[in-house]
PDB file of C-alpha atoms and ligand atoms in Angstrom:
ATOM      1  CA  UNK A   1      17.789 -39.743  77.655  1.00 54.00           C
ATOM      2  CA  UNK A   2      17.636 -38.028  74.284  1.00 71.00           C
ATOM      3  CA  UNK A   3      17.768 -40.352  71.276  1.00 87.00           C
ATOM      4  CA  UNK A   4      20.996 -40.360  69.267  1.00 96.00           C
ATOM      5  CA  UNK A   5      21.080 -37.830  66.476  1.00 98.00           C
ATOM      6  CA  UNK A   6      22.894 -37.486  63.211  1.00 98.00           C
ATOM      7  CA  UNK A   7      24.199 -33.908  62.940  1.00 98.00           C
ATOM      8  CA  UNK A   8      26.209 -32.508  60.030  1.00 98.00           C
ATOM      9  CA  UNK A   9      28.235 -29.389  59.340  1.00 98.00           C
ATOM     10  CA  UNK A  10      28.389 -27.938  55.853  1.00 98.00           C
ATOM     11  CA  UNK A  11      29.803 -24.873  54.168  1.00 97.00           C
ATOM     12  CA  UNK A  12      32.557 -23.673  51.890  1.00 94.00           C
ATOM     13  CA  UNK A  13      36.212 -24.609  52.407  1.00 90.00           C
ATOM     14  CA  UNK A  14      37.737 -22.870  55.430  1.00 91.00           C
ATOM     15  CA  UNK A  15      34.397 -21.723  56.872  1.00 95.00           C
ATOM     16  CA  UNK A  16      35.089 -23.269  60.281  1.00 96.00           C
ATOM     17  CA  UNK A  17      33.253 -26.589  60.051  1.00 97.00           C
ATOM     18  CA  UNK A  18      35.990 -28.701  61.638  1.00 96.00           C
ATOM     19  CA  UNK A  19      36.452 -26.201  64.452  1.00 97.00           C
ATOM     20  CA  UNK A  20      32.734 -26.061  65.193  1.00 98.00           C
ATOM     21  CA  UNK A  21      32.218 -29.832  64.841  1.00 98.00           C
ATOM     22  CA  UNK A  22      34.821 -30.336  67.545  1.00 98.00           C
ATOM     23  CA  UNK A  23      33.297 -27.639  69.743  1.00 98.00           C
ATOM     24  CA  UNK A  24      29.808 -29.120  69.479  1.00 98.00           C
ATOM     25  CA  UNK A  25      31.124 -32.632  70.170  1.00 98.00           C
ATOM     26  CA  UNK A  26      32.801 -31.361  73.328  1.00 98.00           C
ATOM     27  CA  UNK A  27      29.680 -29.456  74.384  1.00 98.00           C
ATOM     28  CA  UNK A  28      27.475 -32.537  74.044  1.00 98.00           C
ATOM     29  CA  UNK A  29      30.026 -34.790  75.755  1.00 98.00           C
ATOM     30  CA  UNK A  30      30.105 -32.358  78.665  1.00 97.00           C
ATOM     31  CA  UNK A  31      26.391 -33.072  79.045  1.00 96.00           C
ATOM     32  CA  UNK A  32      27.093 -36.801  79.236  1.00 97.00           C
ATOM     33  CA  UNK A  33      26.027 -37.556  75.666  1.00 97.00           C
ATOM     34  CA  UNK A  34      28.094 -40.142  73.803  1.00 98.00           C
ATOM     35  CA  UNK A  35      29.374 -38.592  70.602  1.00 98.00           C
ATOM     36  CA  UNK A  36      31.223 -39.864  67.554  1.00 98.00           C
ATOM     37  CA  UNK A  37      32.978 -37.141  65.592  1.00 98.00           C
ATOM     38  CA  UNK A  38      33.638 -37.983  61.976  1.00 98.00           C
ATOM     39  CA  UNK A  39      34.140 -36.409  58.565  1.00 98.00           C
ATOM     40  CA  UNK A  40      33.660 -36.765  54.834  1.00 98.00           C
ATOM     41  CA  UNK A  41      35.138 -37.700  52.543  1.00 97.00           C
ATOM     42  CA  UNK A  42      36.457 -40.305  54.937  1.00 98.00           C
ATOM     43  CA  UNK A  43      35.391 -41.445  58.377  1.00 98.00           C
ATOM     44  CA  UNK A  44      36.007 -45.156  57.743  1.00 98.00           C
ATOM     45  CA  UNK A  45      39.217 -46.837  56.518  1.00 98.00           C
ATOM     46  CA  UNK A  46      37.898 -47.474  53.007  1.00 98.00           C
ATOM     47  CA  UNK A  47      36.450 -43.988  52.673  1.00 98.00           C
ATOM     48  CA  UNK A  48      39.728 -42.454  53.854  1.00 97.00           C
ATOM     49  CA  UNK A  49      41.462 -44.230  50.954  1.00 97.00           C
ATOM     50  CA  UNK A  50      38.975 -42.707  48.527  1.00 97.00           C
ATOM     51  CA  UNK A  51      39.608 -39.316  50.196  1.00 96.00           C
ATOM     52  CA  UNK A  52      43.219 -39.437  49.039  1.00 95.00           C
ATOM     53  CA  UNK A  53      42.090 -40.049  45.463  1.00 94.00           C
ATOM     54  CA  UNK A  54      39.652 -37.149  45.322  1.00 93.00           C
ATOM     55  CA  UNK A  55      41.460 -34.455  47.299  1.00 91.00           C
ATOM     56  CA  UNK A  56      44.964 -34.619  45.892  1.00 90.00           C
ATOM     57  CA  UNK A  57      46.311 -33.942  42.429  1.00 87.00           C
ATOM     58  CA  UNK A  58      45.332 -31.605  39.620  1.00 88.00           C
ATOM     59  CA  UNK A  59      41.977 -29.817  39.784  1.00 82.00           C
ATOM     60  CA  UNK A  60      41.009 -31.492  36.488  1.00 88.00           C
ATOM     61  CA  UNK A  61      42.050 -34.964  37.632  1.00 91.00           C
ATOM     62  CA  UNK A  62      38.409 -36.131  37.812  1.00 93.00           C
ATOM     63  CA  UNK A  63      35.286 -34.946  36.029  1.00 92.00           C
ATOM     64  CA  UNK A  64      32.346 -33.879  38.189  1.00 91.00           C
ATOM     65  CA  UNK A  65      30.516 -37.056  37.115  1.00 95.00           C
ATOM     66  CA  UNK A  66      33.367 -39.307  38.287  1.00 96.00           C
ATOM     67  CA  UNK A  67      33.528 -37.354  41.542  1.00 95.00           C
ATOM     68  CA  UNK A  68      29.825 -38.040  42.180  1.00 97.00           C
ATOM     69  CA  UNK A  69      30.599 -41.771  42.015  1.00 98.00           C
ATOM     70  CA  UNK A  70      33.728 -41.539  44.190  1.00 98.00           C
ATOM     71  CA  UNK A  71      32.155 -39.373  46.920  1.00 98.00           C
ATOM     72  CA  UNK A  72      29.043 -41.539  46.978  1.00 98.00           C
ATOM     73  CA  UNK A  73      31.145 -44.705  47.229  1.00 98.00           C
ATOM     74  CA  UNK A  74      33.041 -43.186  50.147  1.00 98.00           C
ATOM     75  CA  UNK A  75      29.753 -42.133  51.790  1.00 98.00           C
ATOM     76  CA  UNK A  76      28.236 -45.578  51.426  1.00 98.00           C
ATOM     77  CA  UNK A  77      31.221 -47.150  53.211  1.00 98.00           C
ATOM     78  CA  UNK A  78      31.146 -44.452  55.918  1.00 98.00           C
ATOM     79  CA  UNK A  79      27.418 -45.002  56.430  1.00 98.00           C
ATOM     80  CA  UNK A  80      27.696 -48.802  56.644  1.00 98.00           C
ATOM     81  CA  UNK A  81      30.809 -49.032  58.768  1.00 98.00           C
ATOM     82  CA  UNK A  82      30.607 -45.967  60.982  1.00 98.00           C
ATOM     83  CA  UNK A  83      27.446 -43.835  60.977  1.00 98.00           C
ATOM     84  CA  UNK A  84      24.751 -46.499  61.207  1.00 98.00           C
ATOM     85  CA  UNK A  85      26.559 -48.725  63.746  1.00 98.00           C
ATOM     86  CA  UNK A  86      27.255 -45.679  65.958  1.00 98.00           C
ATOM     87  CA  UNK A  87      23.635 -44.505  65.895  1.00 98.00           C
ATOM     88  CA  UNK A  88      22.490 -48.074  66.584  1.00 98.00           C
ATOM     89  CA  UNK A  89      24.783 -48.120  69.627  1.00 98.00           C
ATOM     90  CA  UNK A  90      23.043 -44.993  70.953  1.00 98.00           C
ATOM     91  CA  UNK A  91      25.756 -42.505  70.010  1.00 98.00           C
ATOM     92  CA  UNK A  92      25.155 -39.123  68.469  1.00 98.00           C
ATOM     93  CA  UNK A  93      27.121 -38.751  65.222  1.00 98.00           C
ATOM     94  CA  UNK A  94      28.562 -35.400  64.166  1.00 98.00           C
ATOM     95  CA  UNK A  95      29.950 -35.375  60.645  1.00 98.00           C
ATOM     96  CA  UNK A  96      32.052 -32.613  59.122  1.00 98.00           C
ATOM     97  CA  UNK A  97      30.322 -32.697  55.694  1.00 98.00           C
ATOM     98  CA  UNK A  98      27.872 -35.224  54.222  1.00 98.00           C
ATOM     99  CA  UNK A  99      25.560 -35.402  51.193  1.00 98.00           C
ATOM    100  CA  UNK A 100      24.891 -31.652  50.959  1.00 98.00           C
ATOM    101  CA  UNK A 101      28.529 -31.245  49.919  1.00 98.00           C
ATOM    102  CA  UNK A 102      27.980 -33.516  46.916  1.00 97.00           C
ATOM    103  CA  UNK A 103      24.746 -31.692  46.052  1.00 97.00           C
ATOM    104  CA  UNK A 104      26.659 -28.421  45.906  1.00 96.00           C
ATOM    105  CA  UNK A 105      30.269 -29.260  44.892  1.00 94.00           C
ATOM    106  CA  UNK A 106      29.382 -31.846  42.267  1.00 94.00           C
ATOM    107  CA  UNK A 107      25.747 -30.944  41.602  1.00 94.00           C
ATOM    108  CA  UNK A 108      25.854 -27.207  41.085  1.00 89.00           C
ATOM    109  CA  UNK A 109      29.302 -25.962  40.113  1.00 87.00           C
ATOM    110  CA  UNK A 110      30.263 -27.527  36.802  1.00 84.00           C
ATOM    111  CA  UNK A 111      26.967 -27.801  34.968  1.00 84.00           C
ATOM    112  CA  UNK A 112      23.657 -28.848  36.459  1.00 89.00           C
ATOM    113  CA  UNK A 113      24.295 -32.378  37.680  1.00 95.00           C
ATOM    114  CA  UNK A 114      21.932 -32.191  40.637  1.00 96.00           C
ATOM    115  CA  UNK A 115      19.480 -34.752  39.211  1.00 97.00           C
ATOM    116  CA  UNK A 116      22.299 -37.319  38.897  1.00 97.00           C
ATOM    117  CA  UNK A 117      23.482 -36.573  42.447  1.00 98.00           C
ATOM    118  CA  UNK A 118      19.943 -36.979  43.789  1.00 97.00           C
ATOM    119  CA  UNK A 119      19.326 -40.213  41.883  1.00 98.00           C
ATOM    120  CA  UNK A 120      22.517 -41.817  43.181  1.00 98.00           C
ATOM    121  CA  UNK A 121      21.837 -40.589  46.708  1.00 98.00           C
ATOM    122  CA  UNK A 122      18.349 -42.108  46.652  1.00 98.00           C
ATOM    123  CA  UNK A 123      19.726 -45.391  45.318  1.00 98.00           C
ATOM    124  CA  UNK A 124      22.803 -45.790  47.513  1.00 98.00           C
ATOM    125  CA  UNK A 125      22.476 -43.597  50.624  1.00 98.00           C
ATOM    126  CA  UNK A 126      18.820 -42.809  51.256  1.00 97.00           C
ATOM    127  CA  UNK A 127      19.374 -41.007  54.519  1.00 97.00           C
ATOM    128  CA  UNK A 128      19.408 -37.383  55.638  1.00 98.00           C
ATOM    129  CA  UNK A 129      20.862 -35.931  58.828  1.00 98.00           C
ATOM    130  CA  UNK A 130      18.484 -34.938  61.628  1.00 98.00           C
ATOM    131  CA  UNK A 131      20.093 -31.515  61.798  1.00 98.00           C
ATOM    132  CA  UNK A 132      22.544 -29.618  59.567  1.00 98.00           C
ATOM    133  CA  UNK A 133      24.483 -26.466  60.389  1.00 98.00           C
ATOM    134  CA  UNK A 134      25.480 -24.526  57.298  1.00 98.00           C
ATOM    135  CA  UNK A 135      28.266 -22.120  58.183  1.00 98.00           C
ATOM    136  CA  UNK A 136      27.982 -19.141  55.869  1.00 98.00           C
ATOM    137  CA  UNK A 137      30.768 -16.666  55.326  1.00 96.00           C
ATOM    138  CA  UNK A 138      32.680 -14.457  52.947  1.00 93.00           C
ATOM    139  CA  UNK A 139      34.492 -16.784  50.481  1.00 93.00           C
ATOM    140  CA  UNK A 140      37.634 -14.618  50.227  1.00 92.00           C
ATOM    141  CA  UNK A 141      38.245 -14.792  53.983  1.00 92.00           C
ATOM    142  CA  UNK A 142      37.399 -18.483  54.103  1.00 91.00           C
ATOM    143  CA  UNK A 143      39.737 -19.257  51.219  1.00 84.00           C
ATOM    144  CA  UNK A 144      42.587 -17.460  52.971  1.00 84.00           C
ATOM    145  CA  UNK A 145      41.953 -19.414  56.145  1.00 83.00           C
ATOM    146  CA  UNK A 146      41.770 -22.719  54.254  1.00 71.00           C
ATOM    147  CA  UNK A 147      44.850 -22.271  52.082  1.00 67.00           C
ATOM    148  CA  UNK A 148      46.857 -21.014  55.064  1.00 67.00           C
ATOM    149  CA  UNK A 149      46.607 -24.542  56.481  1.00 70.00           C
ATOM    150  CA  UNK A 150      48.593 -26.021  53.557  1.00 63.00           C
ATOM    151  CA  UNK A 151      47.031 -29.419  54.128  1.00 71.00           C
ATOM    152  CA  UNK A 152      48.020 -30.821  50.727  1.00 71.00           C
ATOM    153  CA  UNK A 153      44.327 -31.625  50.187  1.00 72.00           C
ATOM    154  CA  UNK A 154      43.524 -28.418  48.360  1.00 68.00           C
ATOM    155  CA  UNK A 155      42.168 -29.699  45.060  1.00 72.00           C
ATOM    156  CA  UNK A 156      38.887 -27.823  45.535  1.00 73.00           C
ATOM    157  CA  UNK A 157      40.450 -24.690  47.045  1.00 70.00           C
ATOM    158  CA  UNK A 158      42.600 -24.623  43.893  1.00 71.00           C
ATOM    159  CA  UNK A 159      39.487 -23.993  41.753  1.00 77.00           C
ATOM    160  CA  UNK A 160      39.652 -20.402  43.081  1.00 82.00           C
ATOM    161  CA  UNK A 161      37.379 -17.672  44.424  1.00 88.00           C
ATOM    162  CA  UNK A 162      34.512 -17.648  41.844  1.00 90.00           C
ATOM    163  CA  UNK A 163      34.089 -21.380  42.497  1.00 89.00           C
ATOM    164  CA  UNK A 164      33.809 -20.713  46.257  1.00 90.00           C
ATOM    165  CA  UNK A 165      31.213 -17.998  45.594  1.00 93.00           C
ATOM    166  CA  UNK A 166      29.140 -20.437  43.541  1.00 94.00           C
ATOM    167  CA  UNK A 167      29.408 -22.927  46.388  1.00 95.00           C
ATOM    168  CA  UNK A 168      28.263 -20.369  48.930  1.00 97.00           C
ATOM    169  CA  UNK A 169      25.096 -19.679  46.955  1.00 96.00           C
ATOM    170  CA  UNK A 170      24.553 -23.391  46.495  1.00 96.00           C
ATOM    171  CA  UNK A 171      24.624 -24.015  50.247  1.00 98.00           C
ATOM    172  CA  UNK A 172      22.283 -21.089  50.946  1.00 98.00           C
ATOM    173  CA  UNK A 173      19.844 -22.427  48.342  1.00 97.00           C
ATOM    174  CA  UNK A 174      19.879 -25.841  50.027  1.00 97.00           C
ATOM    175  CA  UNK A 175      19.169 -24.255  53.405  1.00 98.00           C
ATOM    176  CA  UNK A 176      16.301 -22.308  51.889  1.00 98.00           C
ATOM    177  CA  UNK A 177      14.861 -25.470  50.346  1.00 97.00           C
ATOM    178  CA  UNK A 178      15.003 -27.503  53.577  1.00 98.00           C
ATOM    179  CA  UNK A 179      14.519 -25.125  56.526  1.00 98.00           C
ATOM    180  CA  UNK A 180      13.330 -27.840  58.920  1.00 98.00           C
ATOM    181  CA  UNK A 181      16.732 -29.579  58.718  1.00 98.00           C
ATOM    182  CA  UNK A 182      19.192 -26.780  57.934  1.00 98.00           C
ATOM    183  CA  UNK A 183      20.243 -23.873  60.134  1.00 98.00           C
ATOM    184  CA  UNK A 184      22.402 -21.149  58.591  1.00 98.00           C
ATOM    185  CA  UNK A 185      25.094 -19.858  60.950  1.00 98.00           C
ATOM    186  CA  UNK A 186      27.015 -16.623  60.369  1.00 98.00           C
ATOM    187  CA  UNK A 187      30.680 -17.710  60.306  1.00 97.00           C
ATOM    188  CA  UNK A 188      32.116 -14.170  60.259  1.00 95.00           C
ATOM    189  CA  UNK A 189      32.462 -14.085  64.046  1.00 96.00           C
ATOM    190  CA  UNK A 190      34.800 -15.461  66.680  1.00 97.00           C
ATOM    191  CA  UNK A 191      34.836 -19.230  67.224  1.00 97.00           C
ATOM    192  CA  UNK A 192      33.354 -18.701  70.715  1.00 98.00           C
ATOM    193  CA  UNK A 193      30.408 -16.663  69.467  1.00 98.00           C
ATOM    194  CA  UNK A 194      29.650 -19.210  66.761  1.00 98.00           C
ATOM    195  CA  UNK A 195      29.962 -22.164  69.147  1.00 98.00           C
ATOM    196  CA  UNK A 196      27.527 -20.558  71.591  1.00 98.00           C
ATOM    197  CA  UNK A 197      24.897 -20.069  68.913  1.00 98.00           C
ATOM    198  CA  UNK A 198      25.279 -23.631  67.649  1.00 98.00           C
ATOM    199  CA  UNK A 199      25.060 -25.060  71.165  1.00 98.00           C
ATOM    200  CA  UNK A 200      21.803 -23.187  71.693  1.00 97.00           C
ATOM    201  CA  UNK A 201      20.275 -24.862  68.613  1.00 95.00           C
ATOM    202  CA  UNK A 202      21.684 -28.313  69.281  1.00 92.00           C
TER     203      UNK A 202
HETATM  204  P1  ADP B 301      36.785 -25.982  57.625  1.00 54.45           P
HETATM  205  O1  ADP B 301      36.702 -27.293  58.336  1.00 54.45           O
HETATM  206  O2  ADP B 301      35.444 -25.419  57.287  1.00 54.45           O
HETATM  207  O3  ADP B 301      37.703 -25.990  56.432  1.00 54.45           O
HETATM  208  P2  ADP B 301      38.370 -25.088  59.905  1.00 54.45           P
HETATM  209  O4  ADP B 301      37.547 -25.247  61.127  1.00 54.45           O
HETATM  210  O5  ADP B 301      39.433 -26.099  59.633  1.00 54.45           O
HETATM  211  O6  ADP B 301      37.403 -24.924  58.635  1.00 54.45           O
HETATM  212  O7  ADP B 301      38.999 -23.622  59.931  1.00 54.45           O
HETATM  213  C1  ADP B 301      39.898 -23.166  58.936  1.00 54.45           C
HETATM  214  C2  ADP B 301      40.980 -22.294  59.608  1.00 54.45           C
HETATM  215  O8  ADP B 301      40.372 -21.117  60.143  1.00 54.45           O
HETATM  216  C3  ADP B 301      41.660 -22.983  60.782  1.00 54.45           C
HETATM  217  O9  ADP B 301      43.010 -22.564  60.811  1.00 54.45           O
HETATM  218  C4  ADP B 301      40.903 -22.458  62.003  1.00 54.45           C
HETATM  219  O10 ADP B 301      41.698 -22.428  63.154  1.00 54.45           O
HETATM  220  C5  ADP B 301      40.506 -21.067  61.568  1.00 54.45           C
HETATM  221  N1  ADP B 301      39.189 -20.647  62.086  1.00 54.45           N
HETATM  222  C6  ADP B 301      38.099 -21.446  62.319  1.00 54.45           C
HETATM  223  N2  ADP B 301      37.053 -20.715  62.769  1.00 54.45           N
HETATM  224  C7  ADP B 301      37.474 -19.422  62.808  1.00 54.45           C
HETATM  225  C8  ADP B 301      36.836 -18.180  63.178  1.00 54.45           C
HETATM  226  N3  ADP B 301      35.563 -18.127  63.591  1.00 54.45           N
HETATM  227  N4  ADP B 301      37.563 -17.058  63.089  1.00 54.45           N
HETATM  228  C9  ADP B 301      38.855 -17.098  62.662  1.00 54.45           C
HETATM  229  N5  ADP B 301      39.524 -18.233  62.306  1.00 54.45           N
HETATM  230  C10 ADP B 301      38.845 -19.383  62.368  1.00 54.45           C
HETATM  231  P1  TYD B 302      37.232 -30.934  53.841  1.00 54.45           P
HETATM  232  O1  TYD B 302      38.411 -31.685  54.254  1.00 54.45           O
HETATM  233  O2  TYD B 302      36.081 -30.816  54.771  1.00 54.45           O
HETATM  234  O3  TYD B 302      37.708 -29.525  53.327  1.00 54.45           O
HETATM  235  P2  TYD B 302      37.739 -28.130  54.031  1.00 54.45           P
HETATM  236  O4  TYD B 302      38.281 -28.358  55.414  1.00 54.45           O
HETATM  237  O5  TYD B 302      38.646 -27.359  53.129  1.00 54.45           O
HETATM  238  O6  TYD B 302      36.341 -27.598  54.030  1.00 54.45           O
HETATM  239  O7  TYD B 302      36.615 -31.536  52.502  1.00 54.45           O
HETATM  240  C1  TYD B 302      37.425 -31.798  51.478  1.00 54.45           C
HETATM  241  C2  TYD B 302      36.956 -31.255  50.142  1.00 54.45           C
HETATM  242  O8  TYD B 302      36.090 -32.196  49.501  1.00 54.45           O
HETATM  243  C3  TYD B 302      36.230 -29.946  50.180  1.00 54.45           C
HETATM  244  O9  TYD B 302      36.868 -29.059  49.274  1.00 54.45           O
HETATM  245  C4  TYD B 302      34.855 -30.286  49.668  1.00 54.45           C
HETATM  246  C5  TYD B 302      35.044 -31.529  48.877  1.00 54.45           C
HETATM  247  N1  TYD B 302      33.854 -32.419  48.841  1.00 54.45           N
HETATM  248  C6  TYD B 302      33.150 -32.557  47.652  1.00 54.45           C
HETATM  249  O10 TYD B 302      33.501 -31.946  46.632  1.00 54.45           O
HETATM  250  N2  TYD B 302      32.073 -33.398  47.624  1.00 54.45           N
HETATM  251  C7  TYD B 302      31.670 -34.109  48.714  1.00 54.45           C
HETATM  252  O11 TYD B 302      30.691 -34.871  48.638  1.00 54.45           O
HETATM  253  C8  TYD B 302      32.408 -33.952  49.935  1.00 54.45           C
HETATM  254  C9  TYD B 302      32.013 -34.711  51.150  1.00 54.45           C
HETATM  255  C10 TYD B 302      33.507 -33.095  49.947  1.00 54.45           C
END
């Protein structure tokens, strides 16, 4: 038996995280591993309510500072109610986004707020994934894919292409800073090719 792991997917909007989270969950389940597939913001009833607040409405509805508090509140609830109980029950948890998203979206796009993000994370979350896949791809293509979904949760896509390019560099910098946890995956390929590479690492 392998011990349960906490695996996350990160990357810019539309990069294929949800698709690949599902594929990896299926791959592990096929091997008889119990898997919980979840996402952020959200993943628990309380955090899903916060999701509605942060992902809908005008792009300038919240300042980056207020977002840090809202995303961290959602994460704390997700961690308490879903992630930690699942790991304790022996299940591997795969989350579509986690704290790296706050480090990049709130910490490195609208001024340098990374120190505030890190301080709040240390105080309220204090946990890193065992393994993180960062799906890297061309922001213009990813933005087209994401907006084509018309999910109604496009507050961050609505910031536009330069914002997505800043995010891309932010995620690559995180991967560079923590190579033992983060694996960068080239997302400019077919879903099958990407899923095969991820399965080989996982
Ligand atoms: P994310 O969760 O990162 O926003 P999704 O997995 O929801 O990304 O993918 C965004 C859109 O792009 C979806 O319509 C999905 O079907 C499509 N898609 C995902 N991966 C690929 C890929 N490798 N090539 C082409 N389209 C893709
Ligand atoms: P998600 O639904 O995964 O969006 P997408 O499928 O477009 O990638 O995530 C919703 C949005 O929330 C996404 O634009 C990134 C943003 N976000 C943050 O800004 N900070 C965070 O801490 C998290 C978890 C998400």
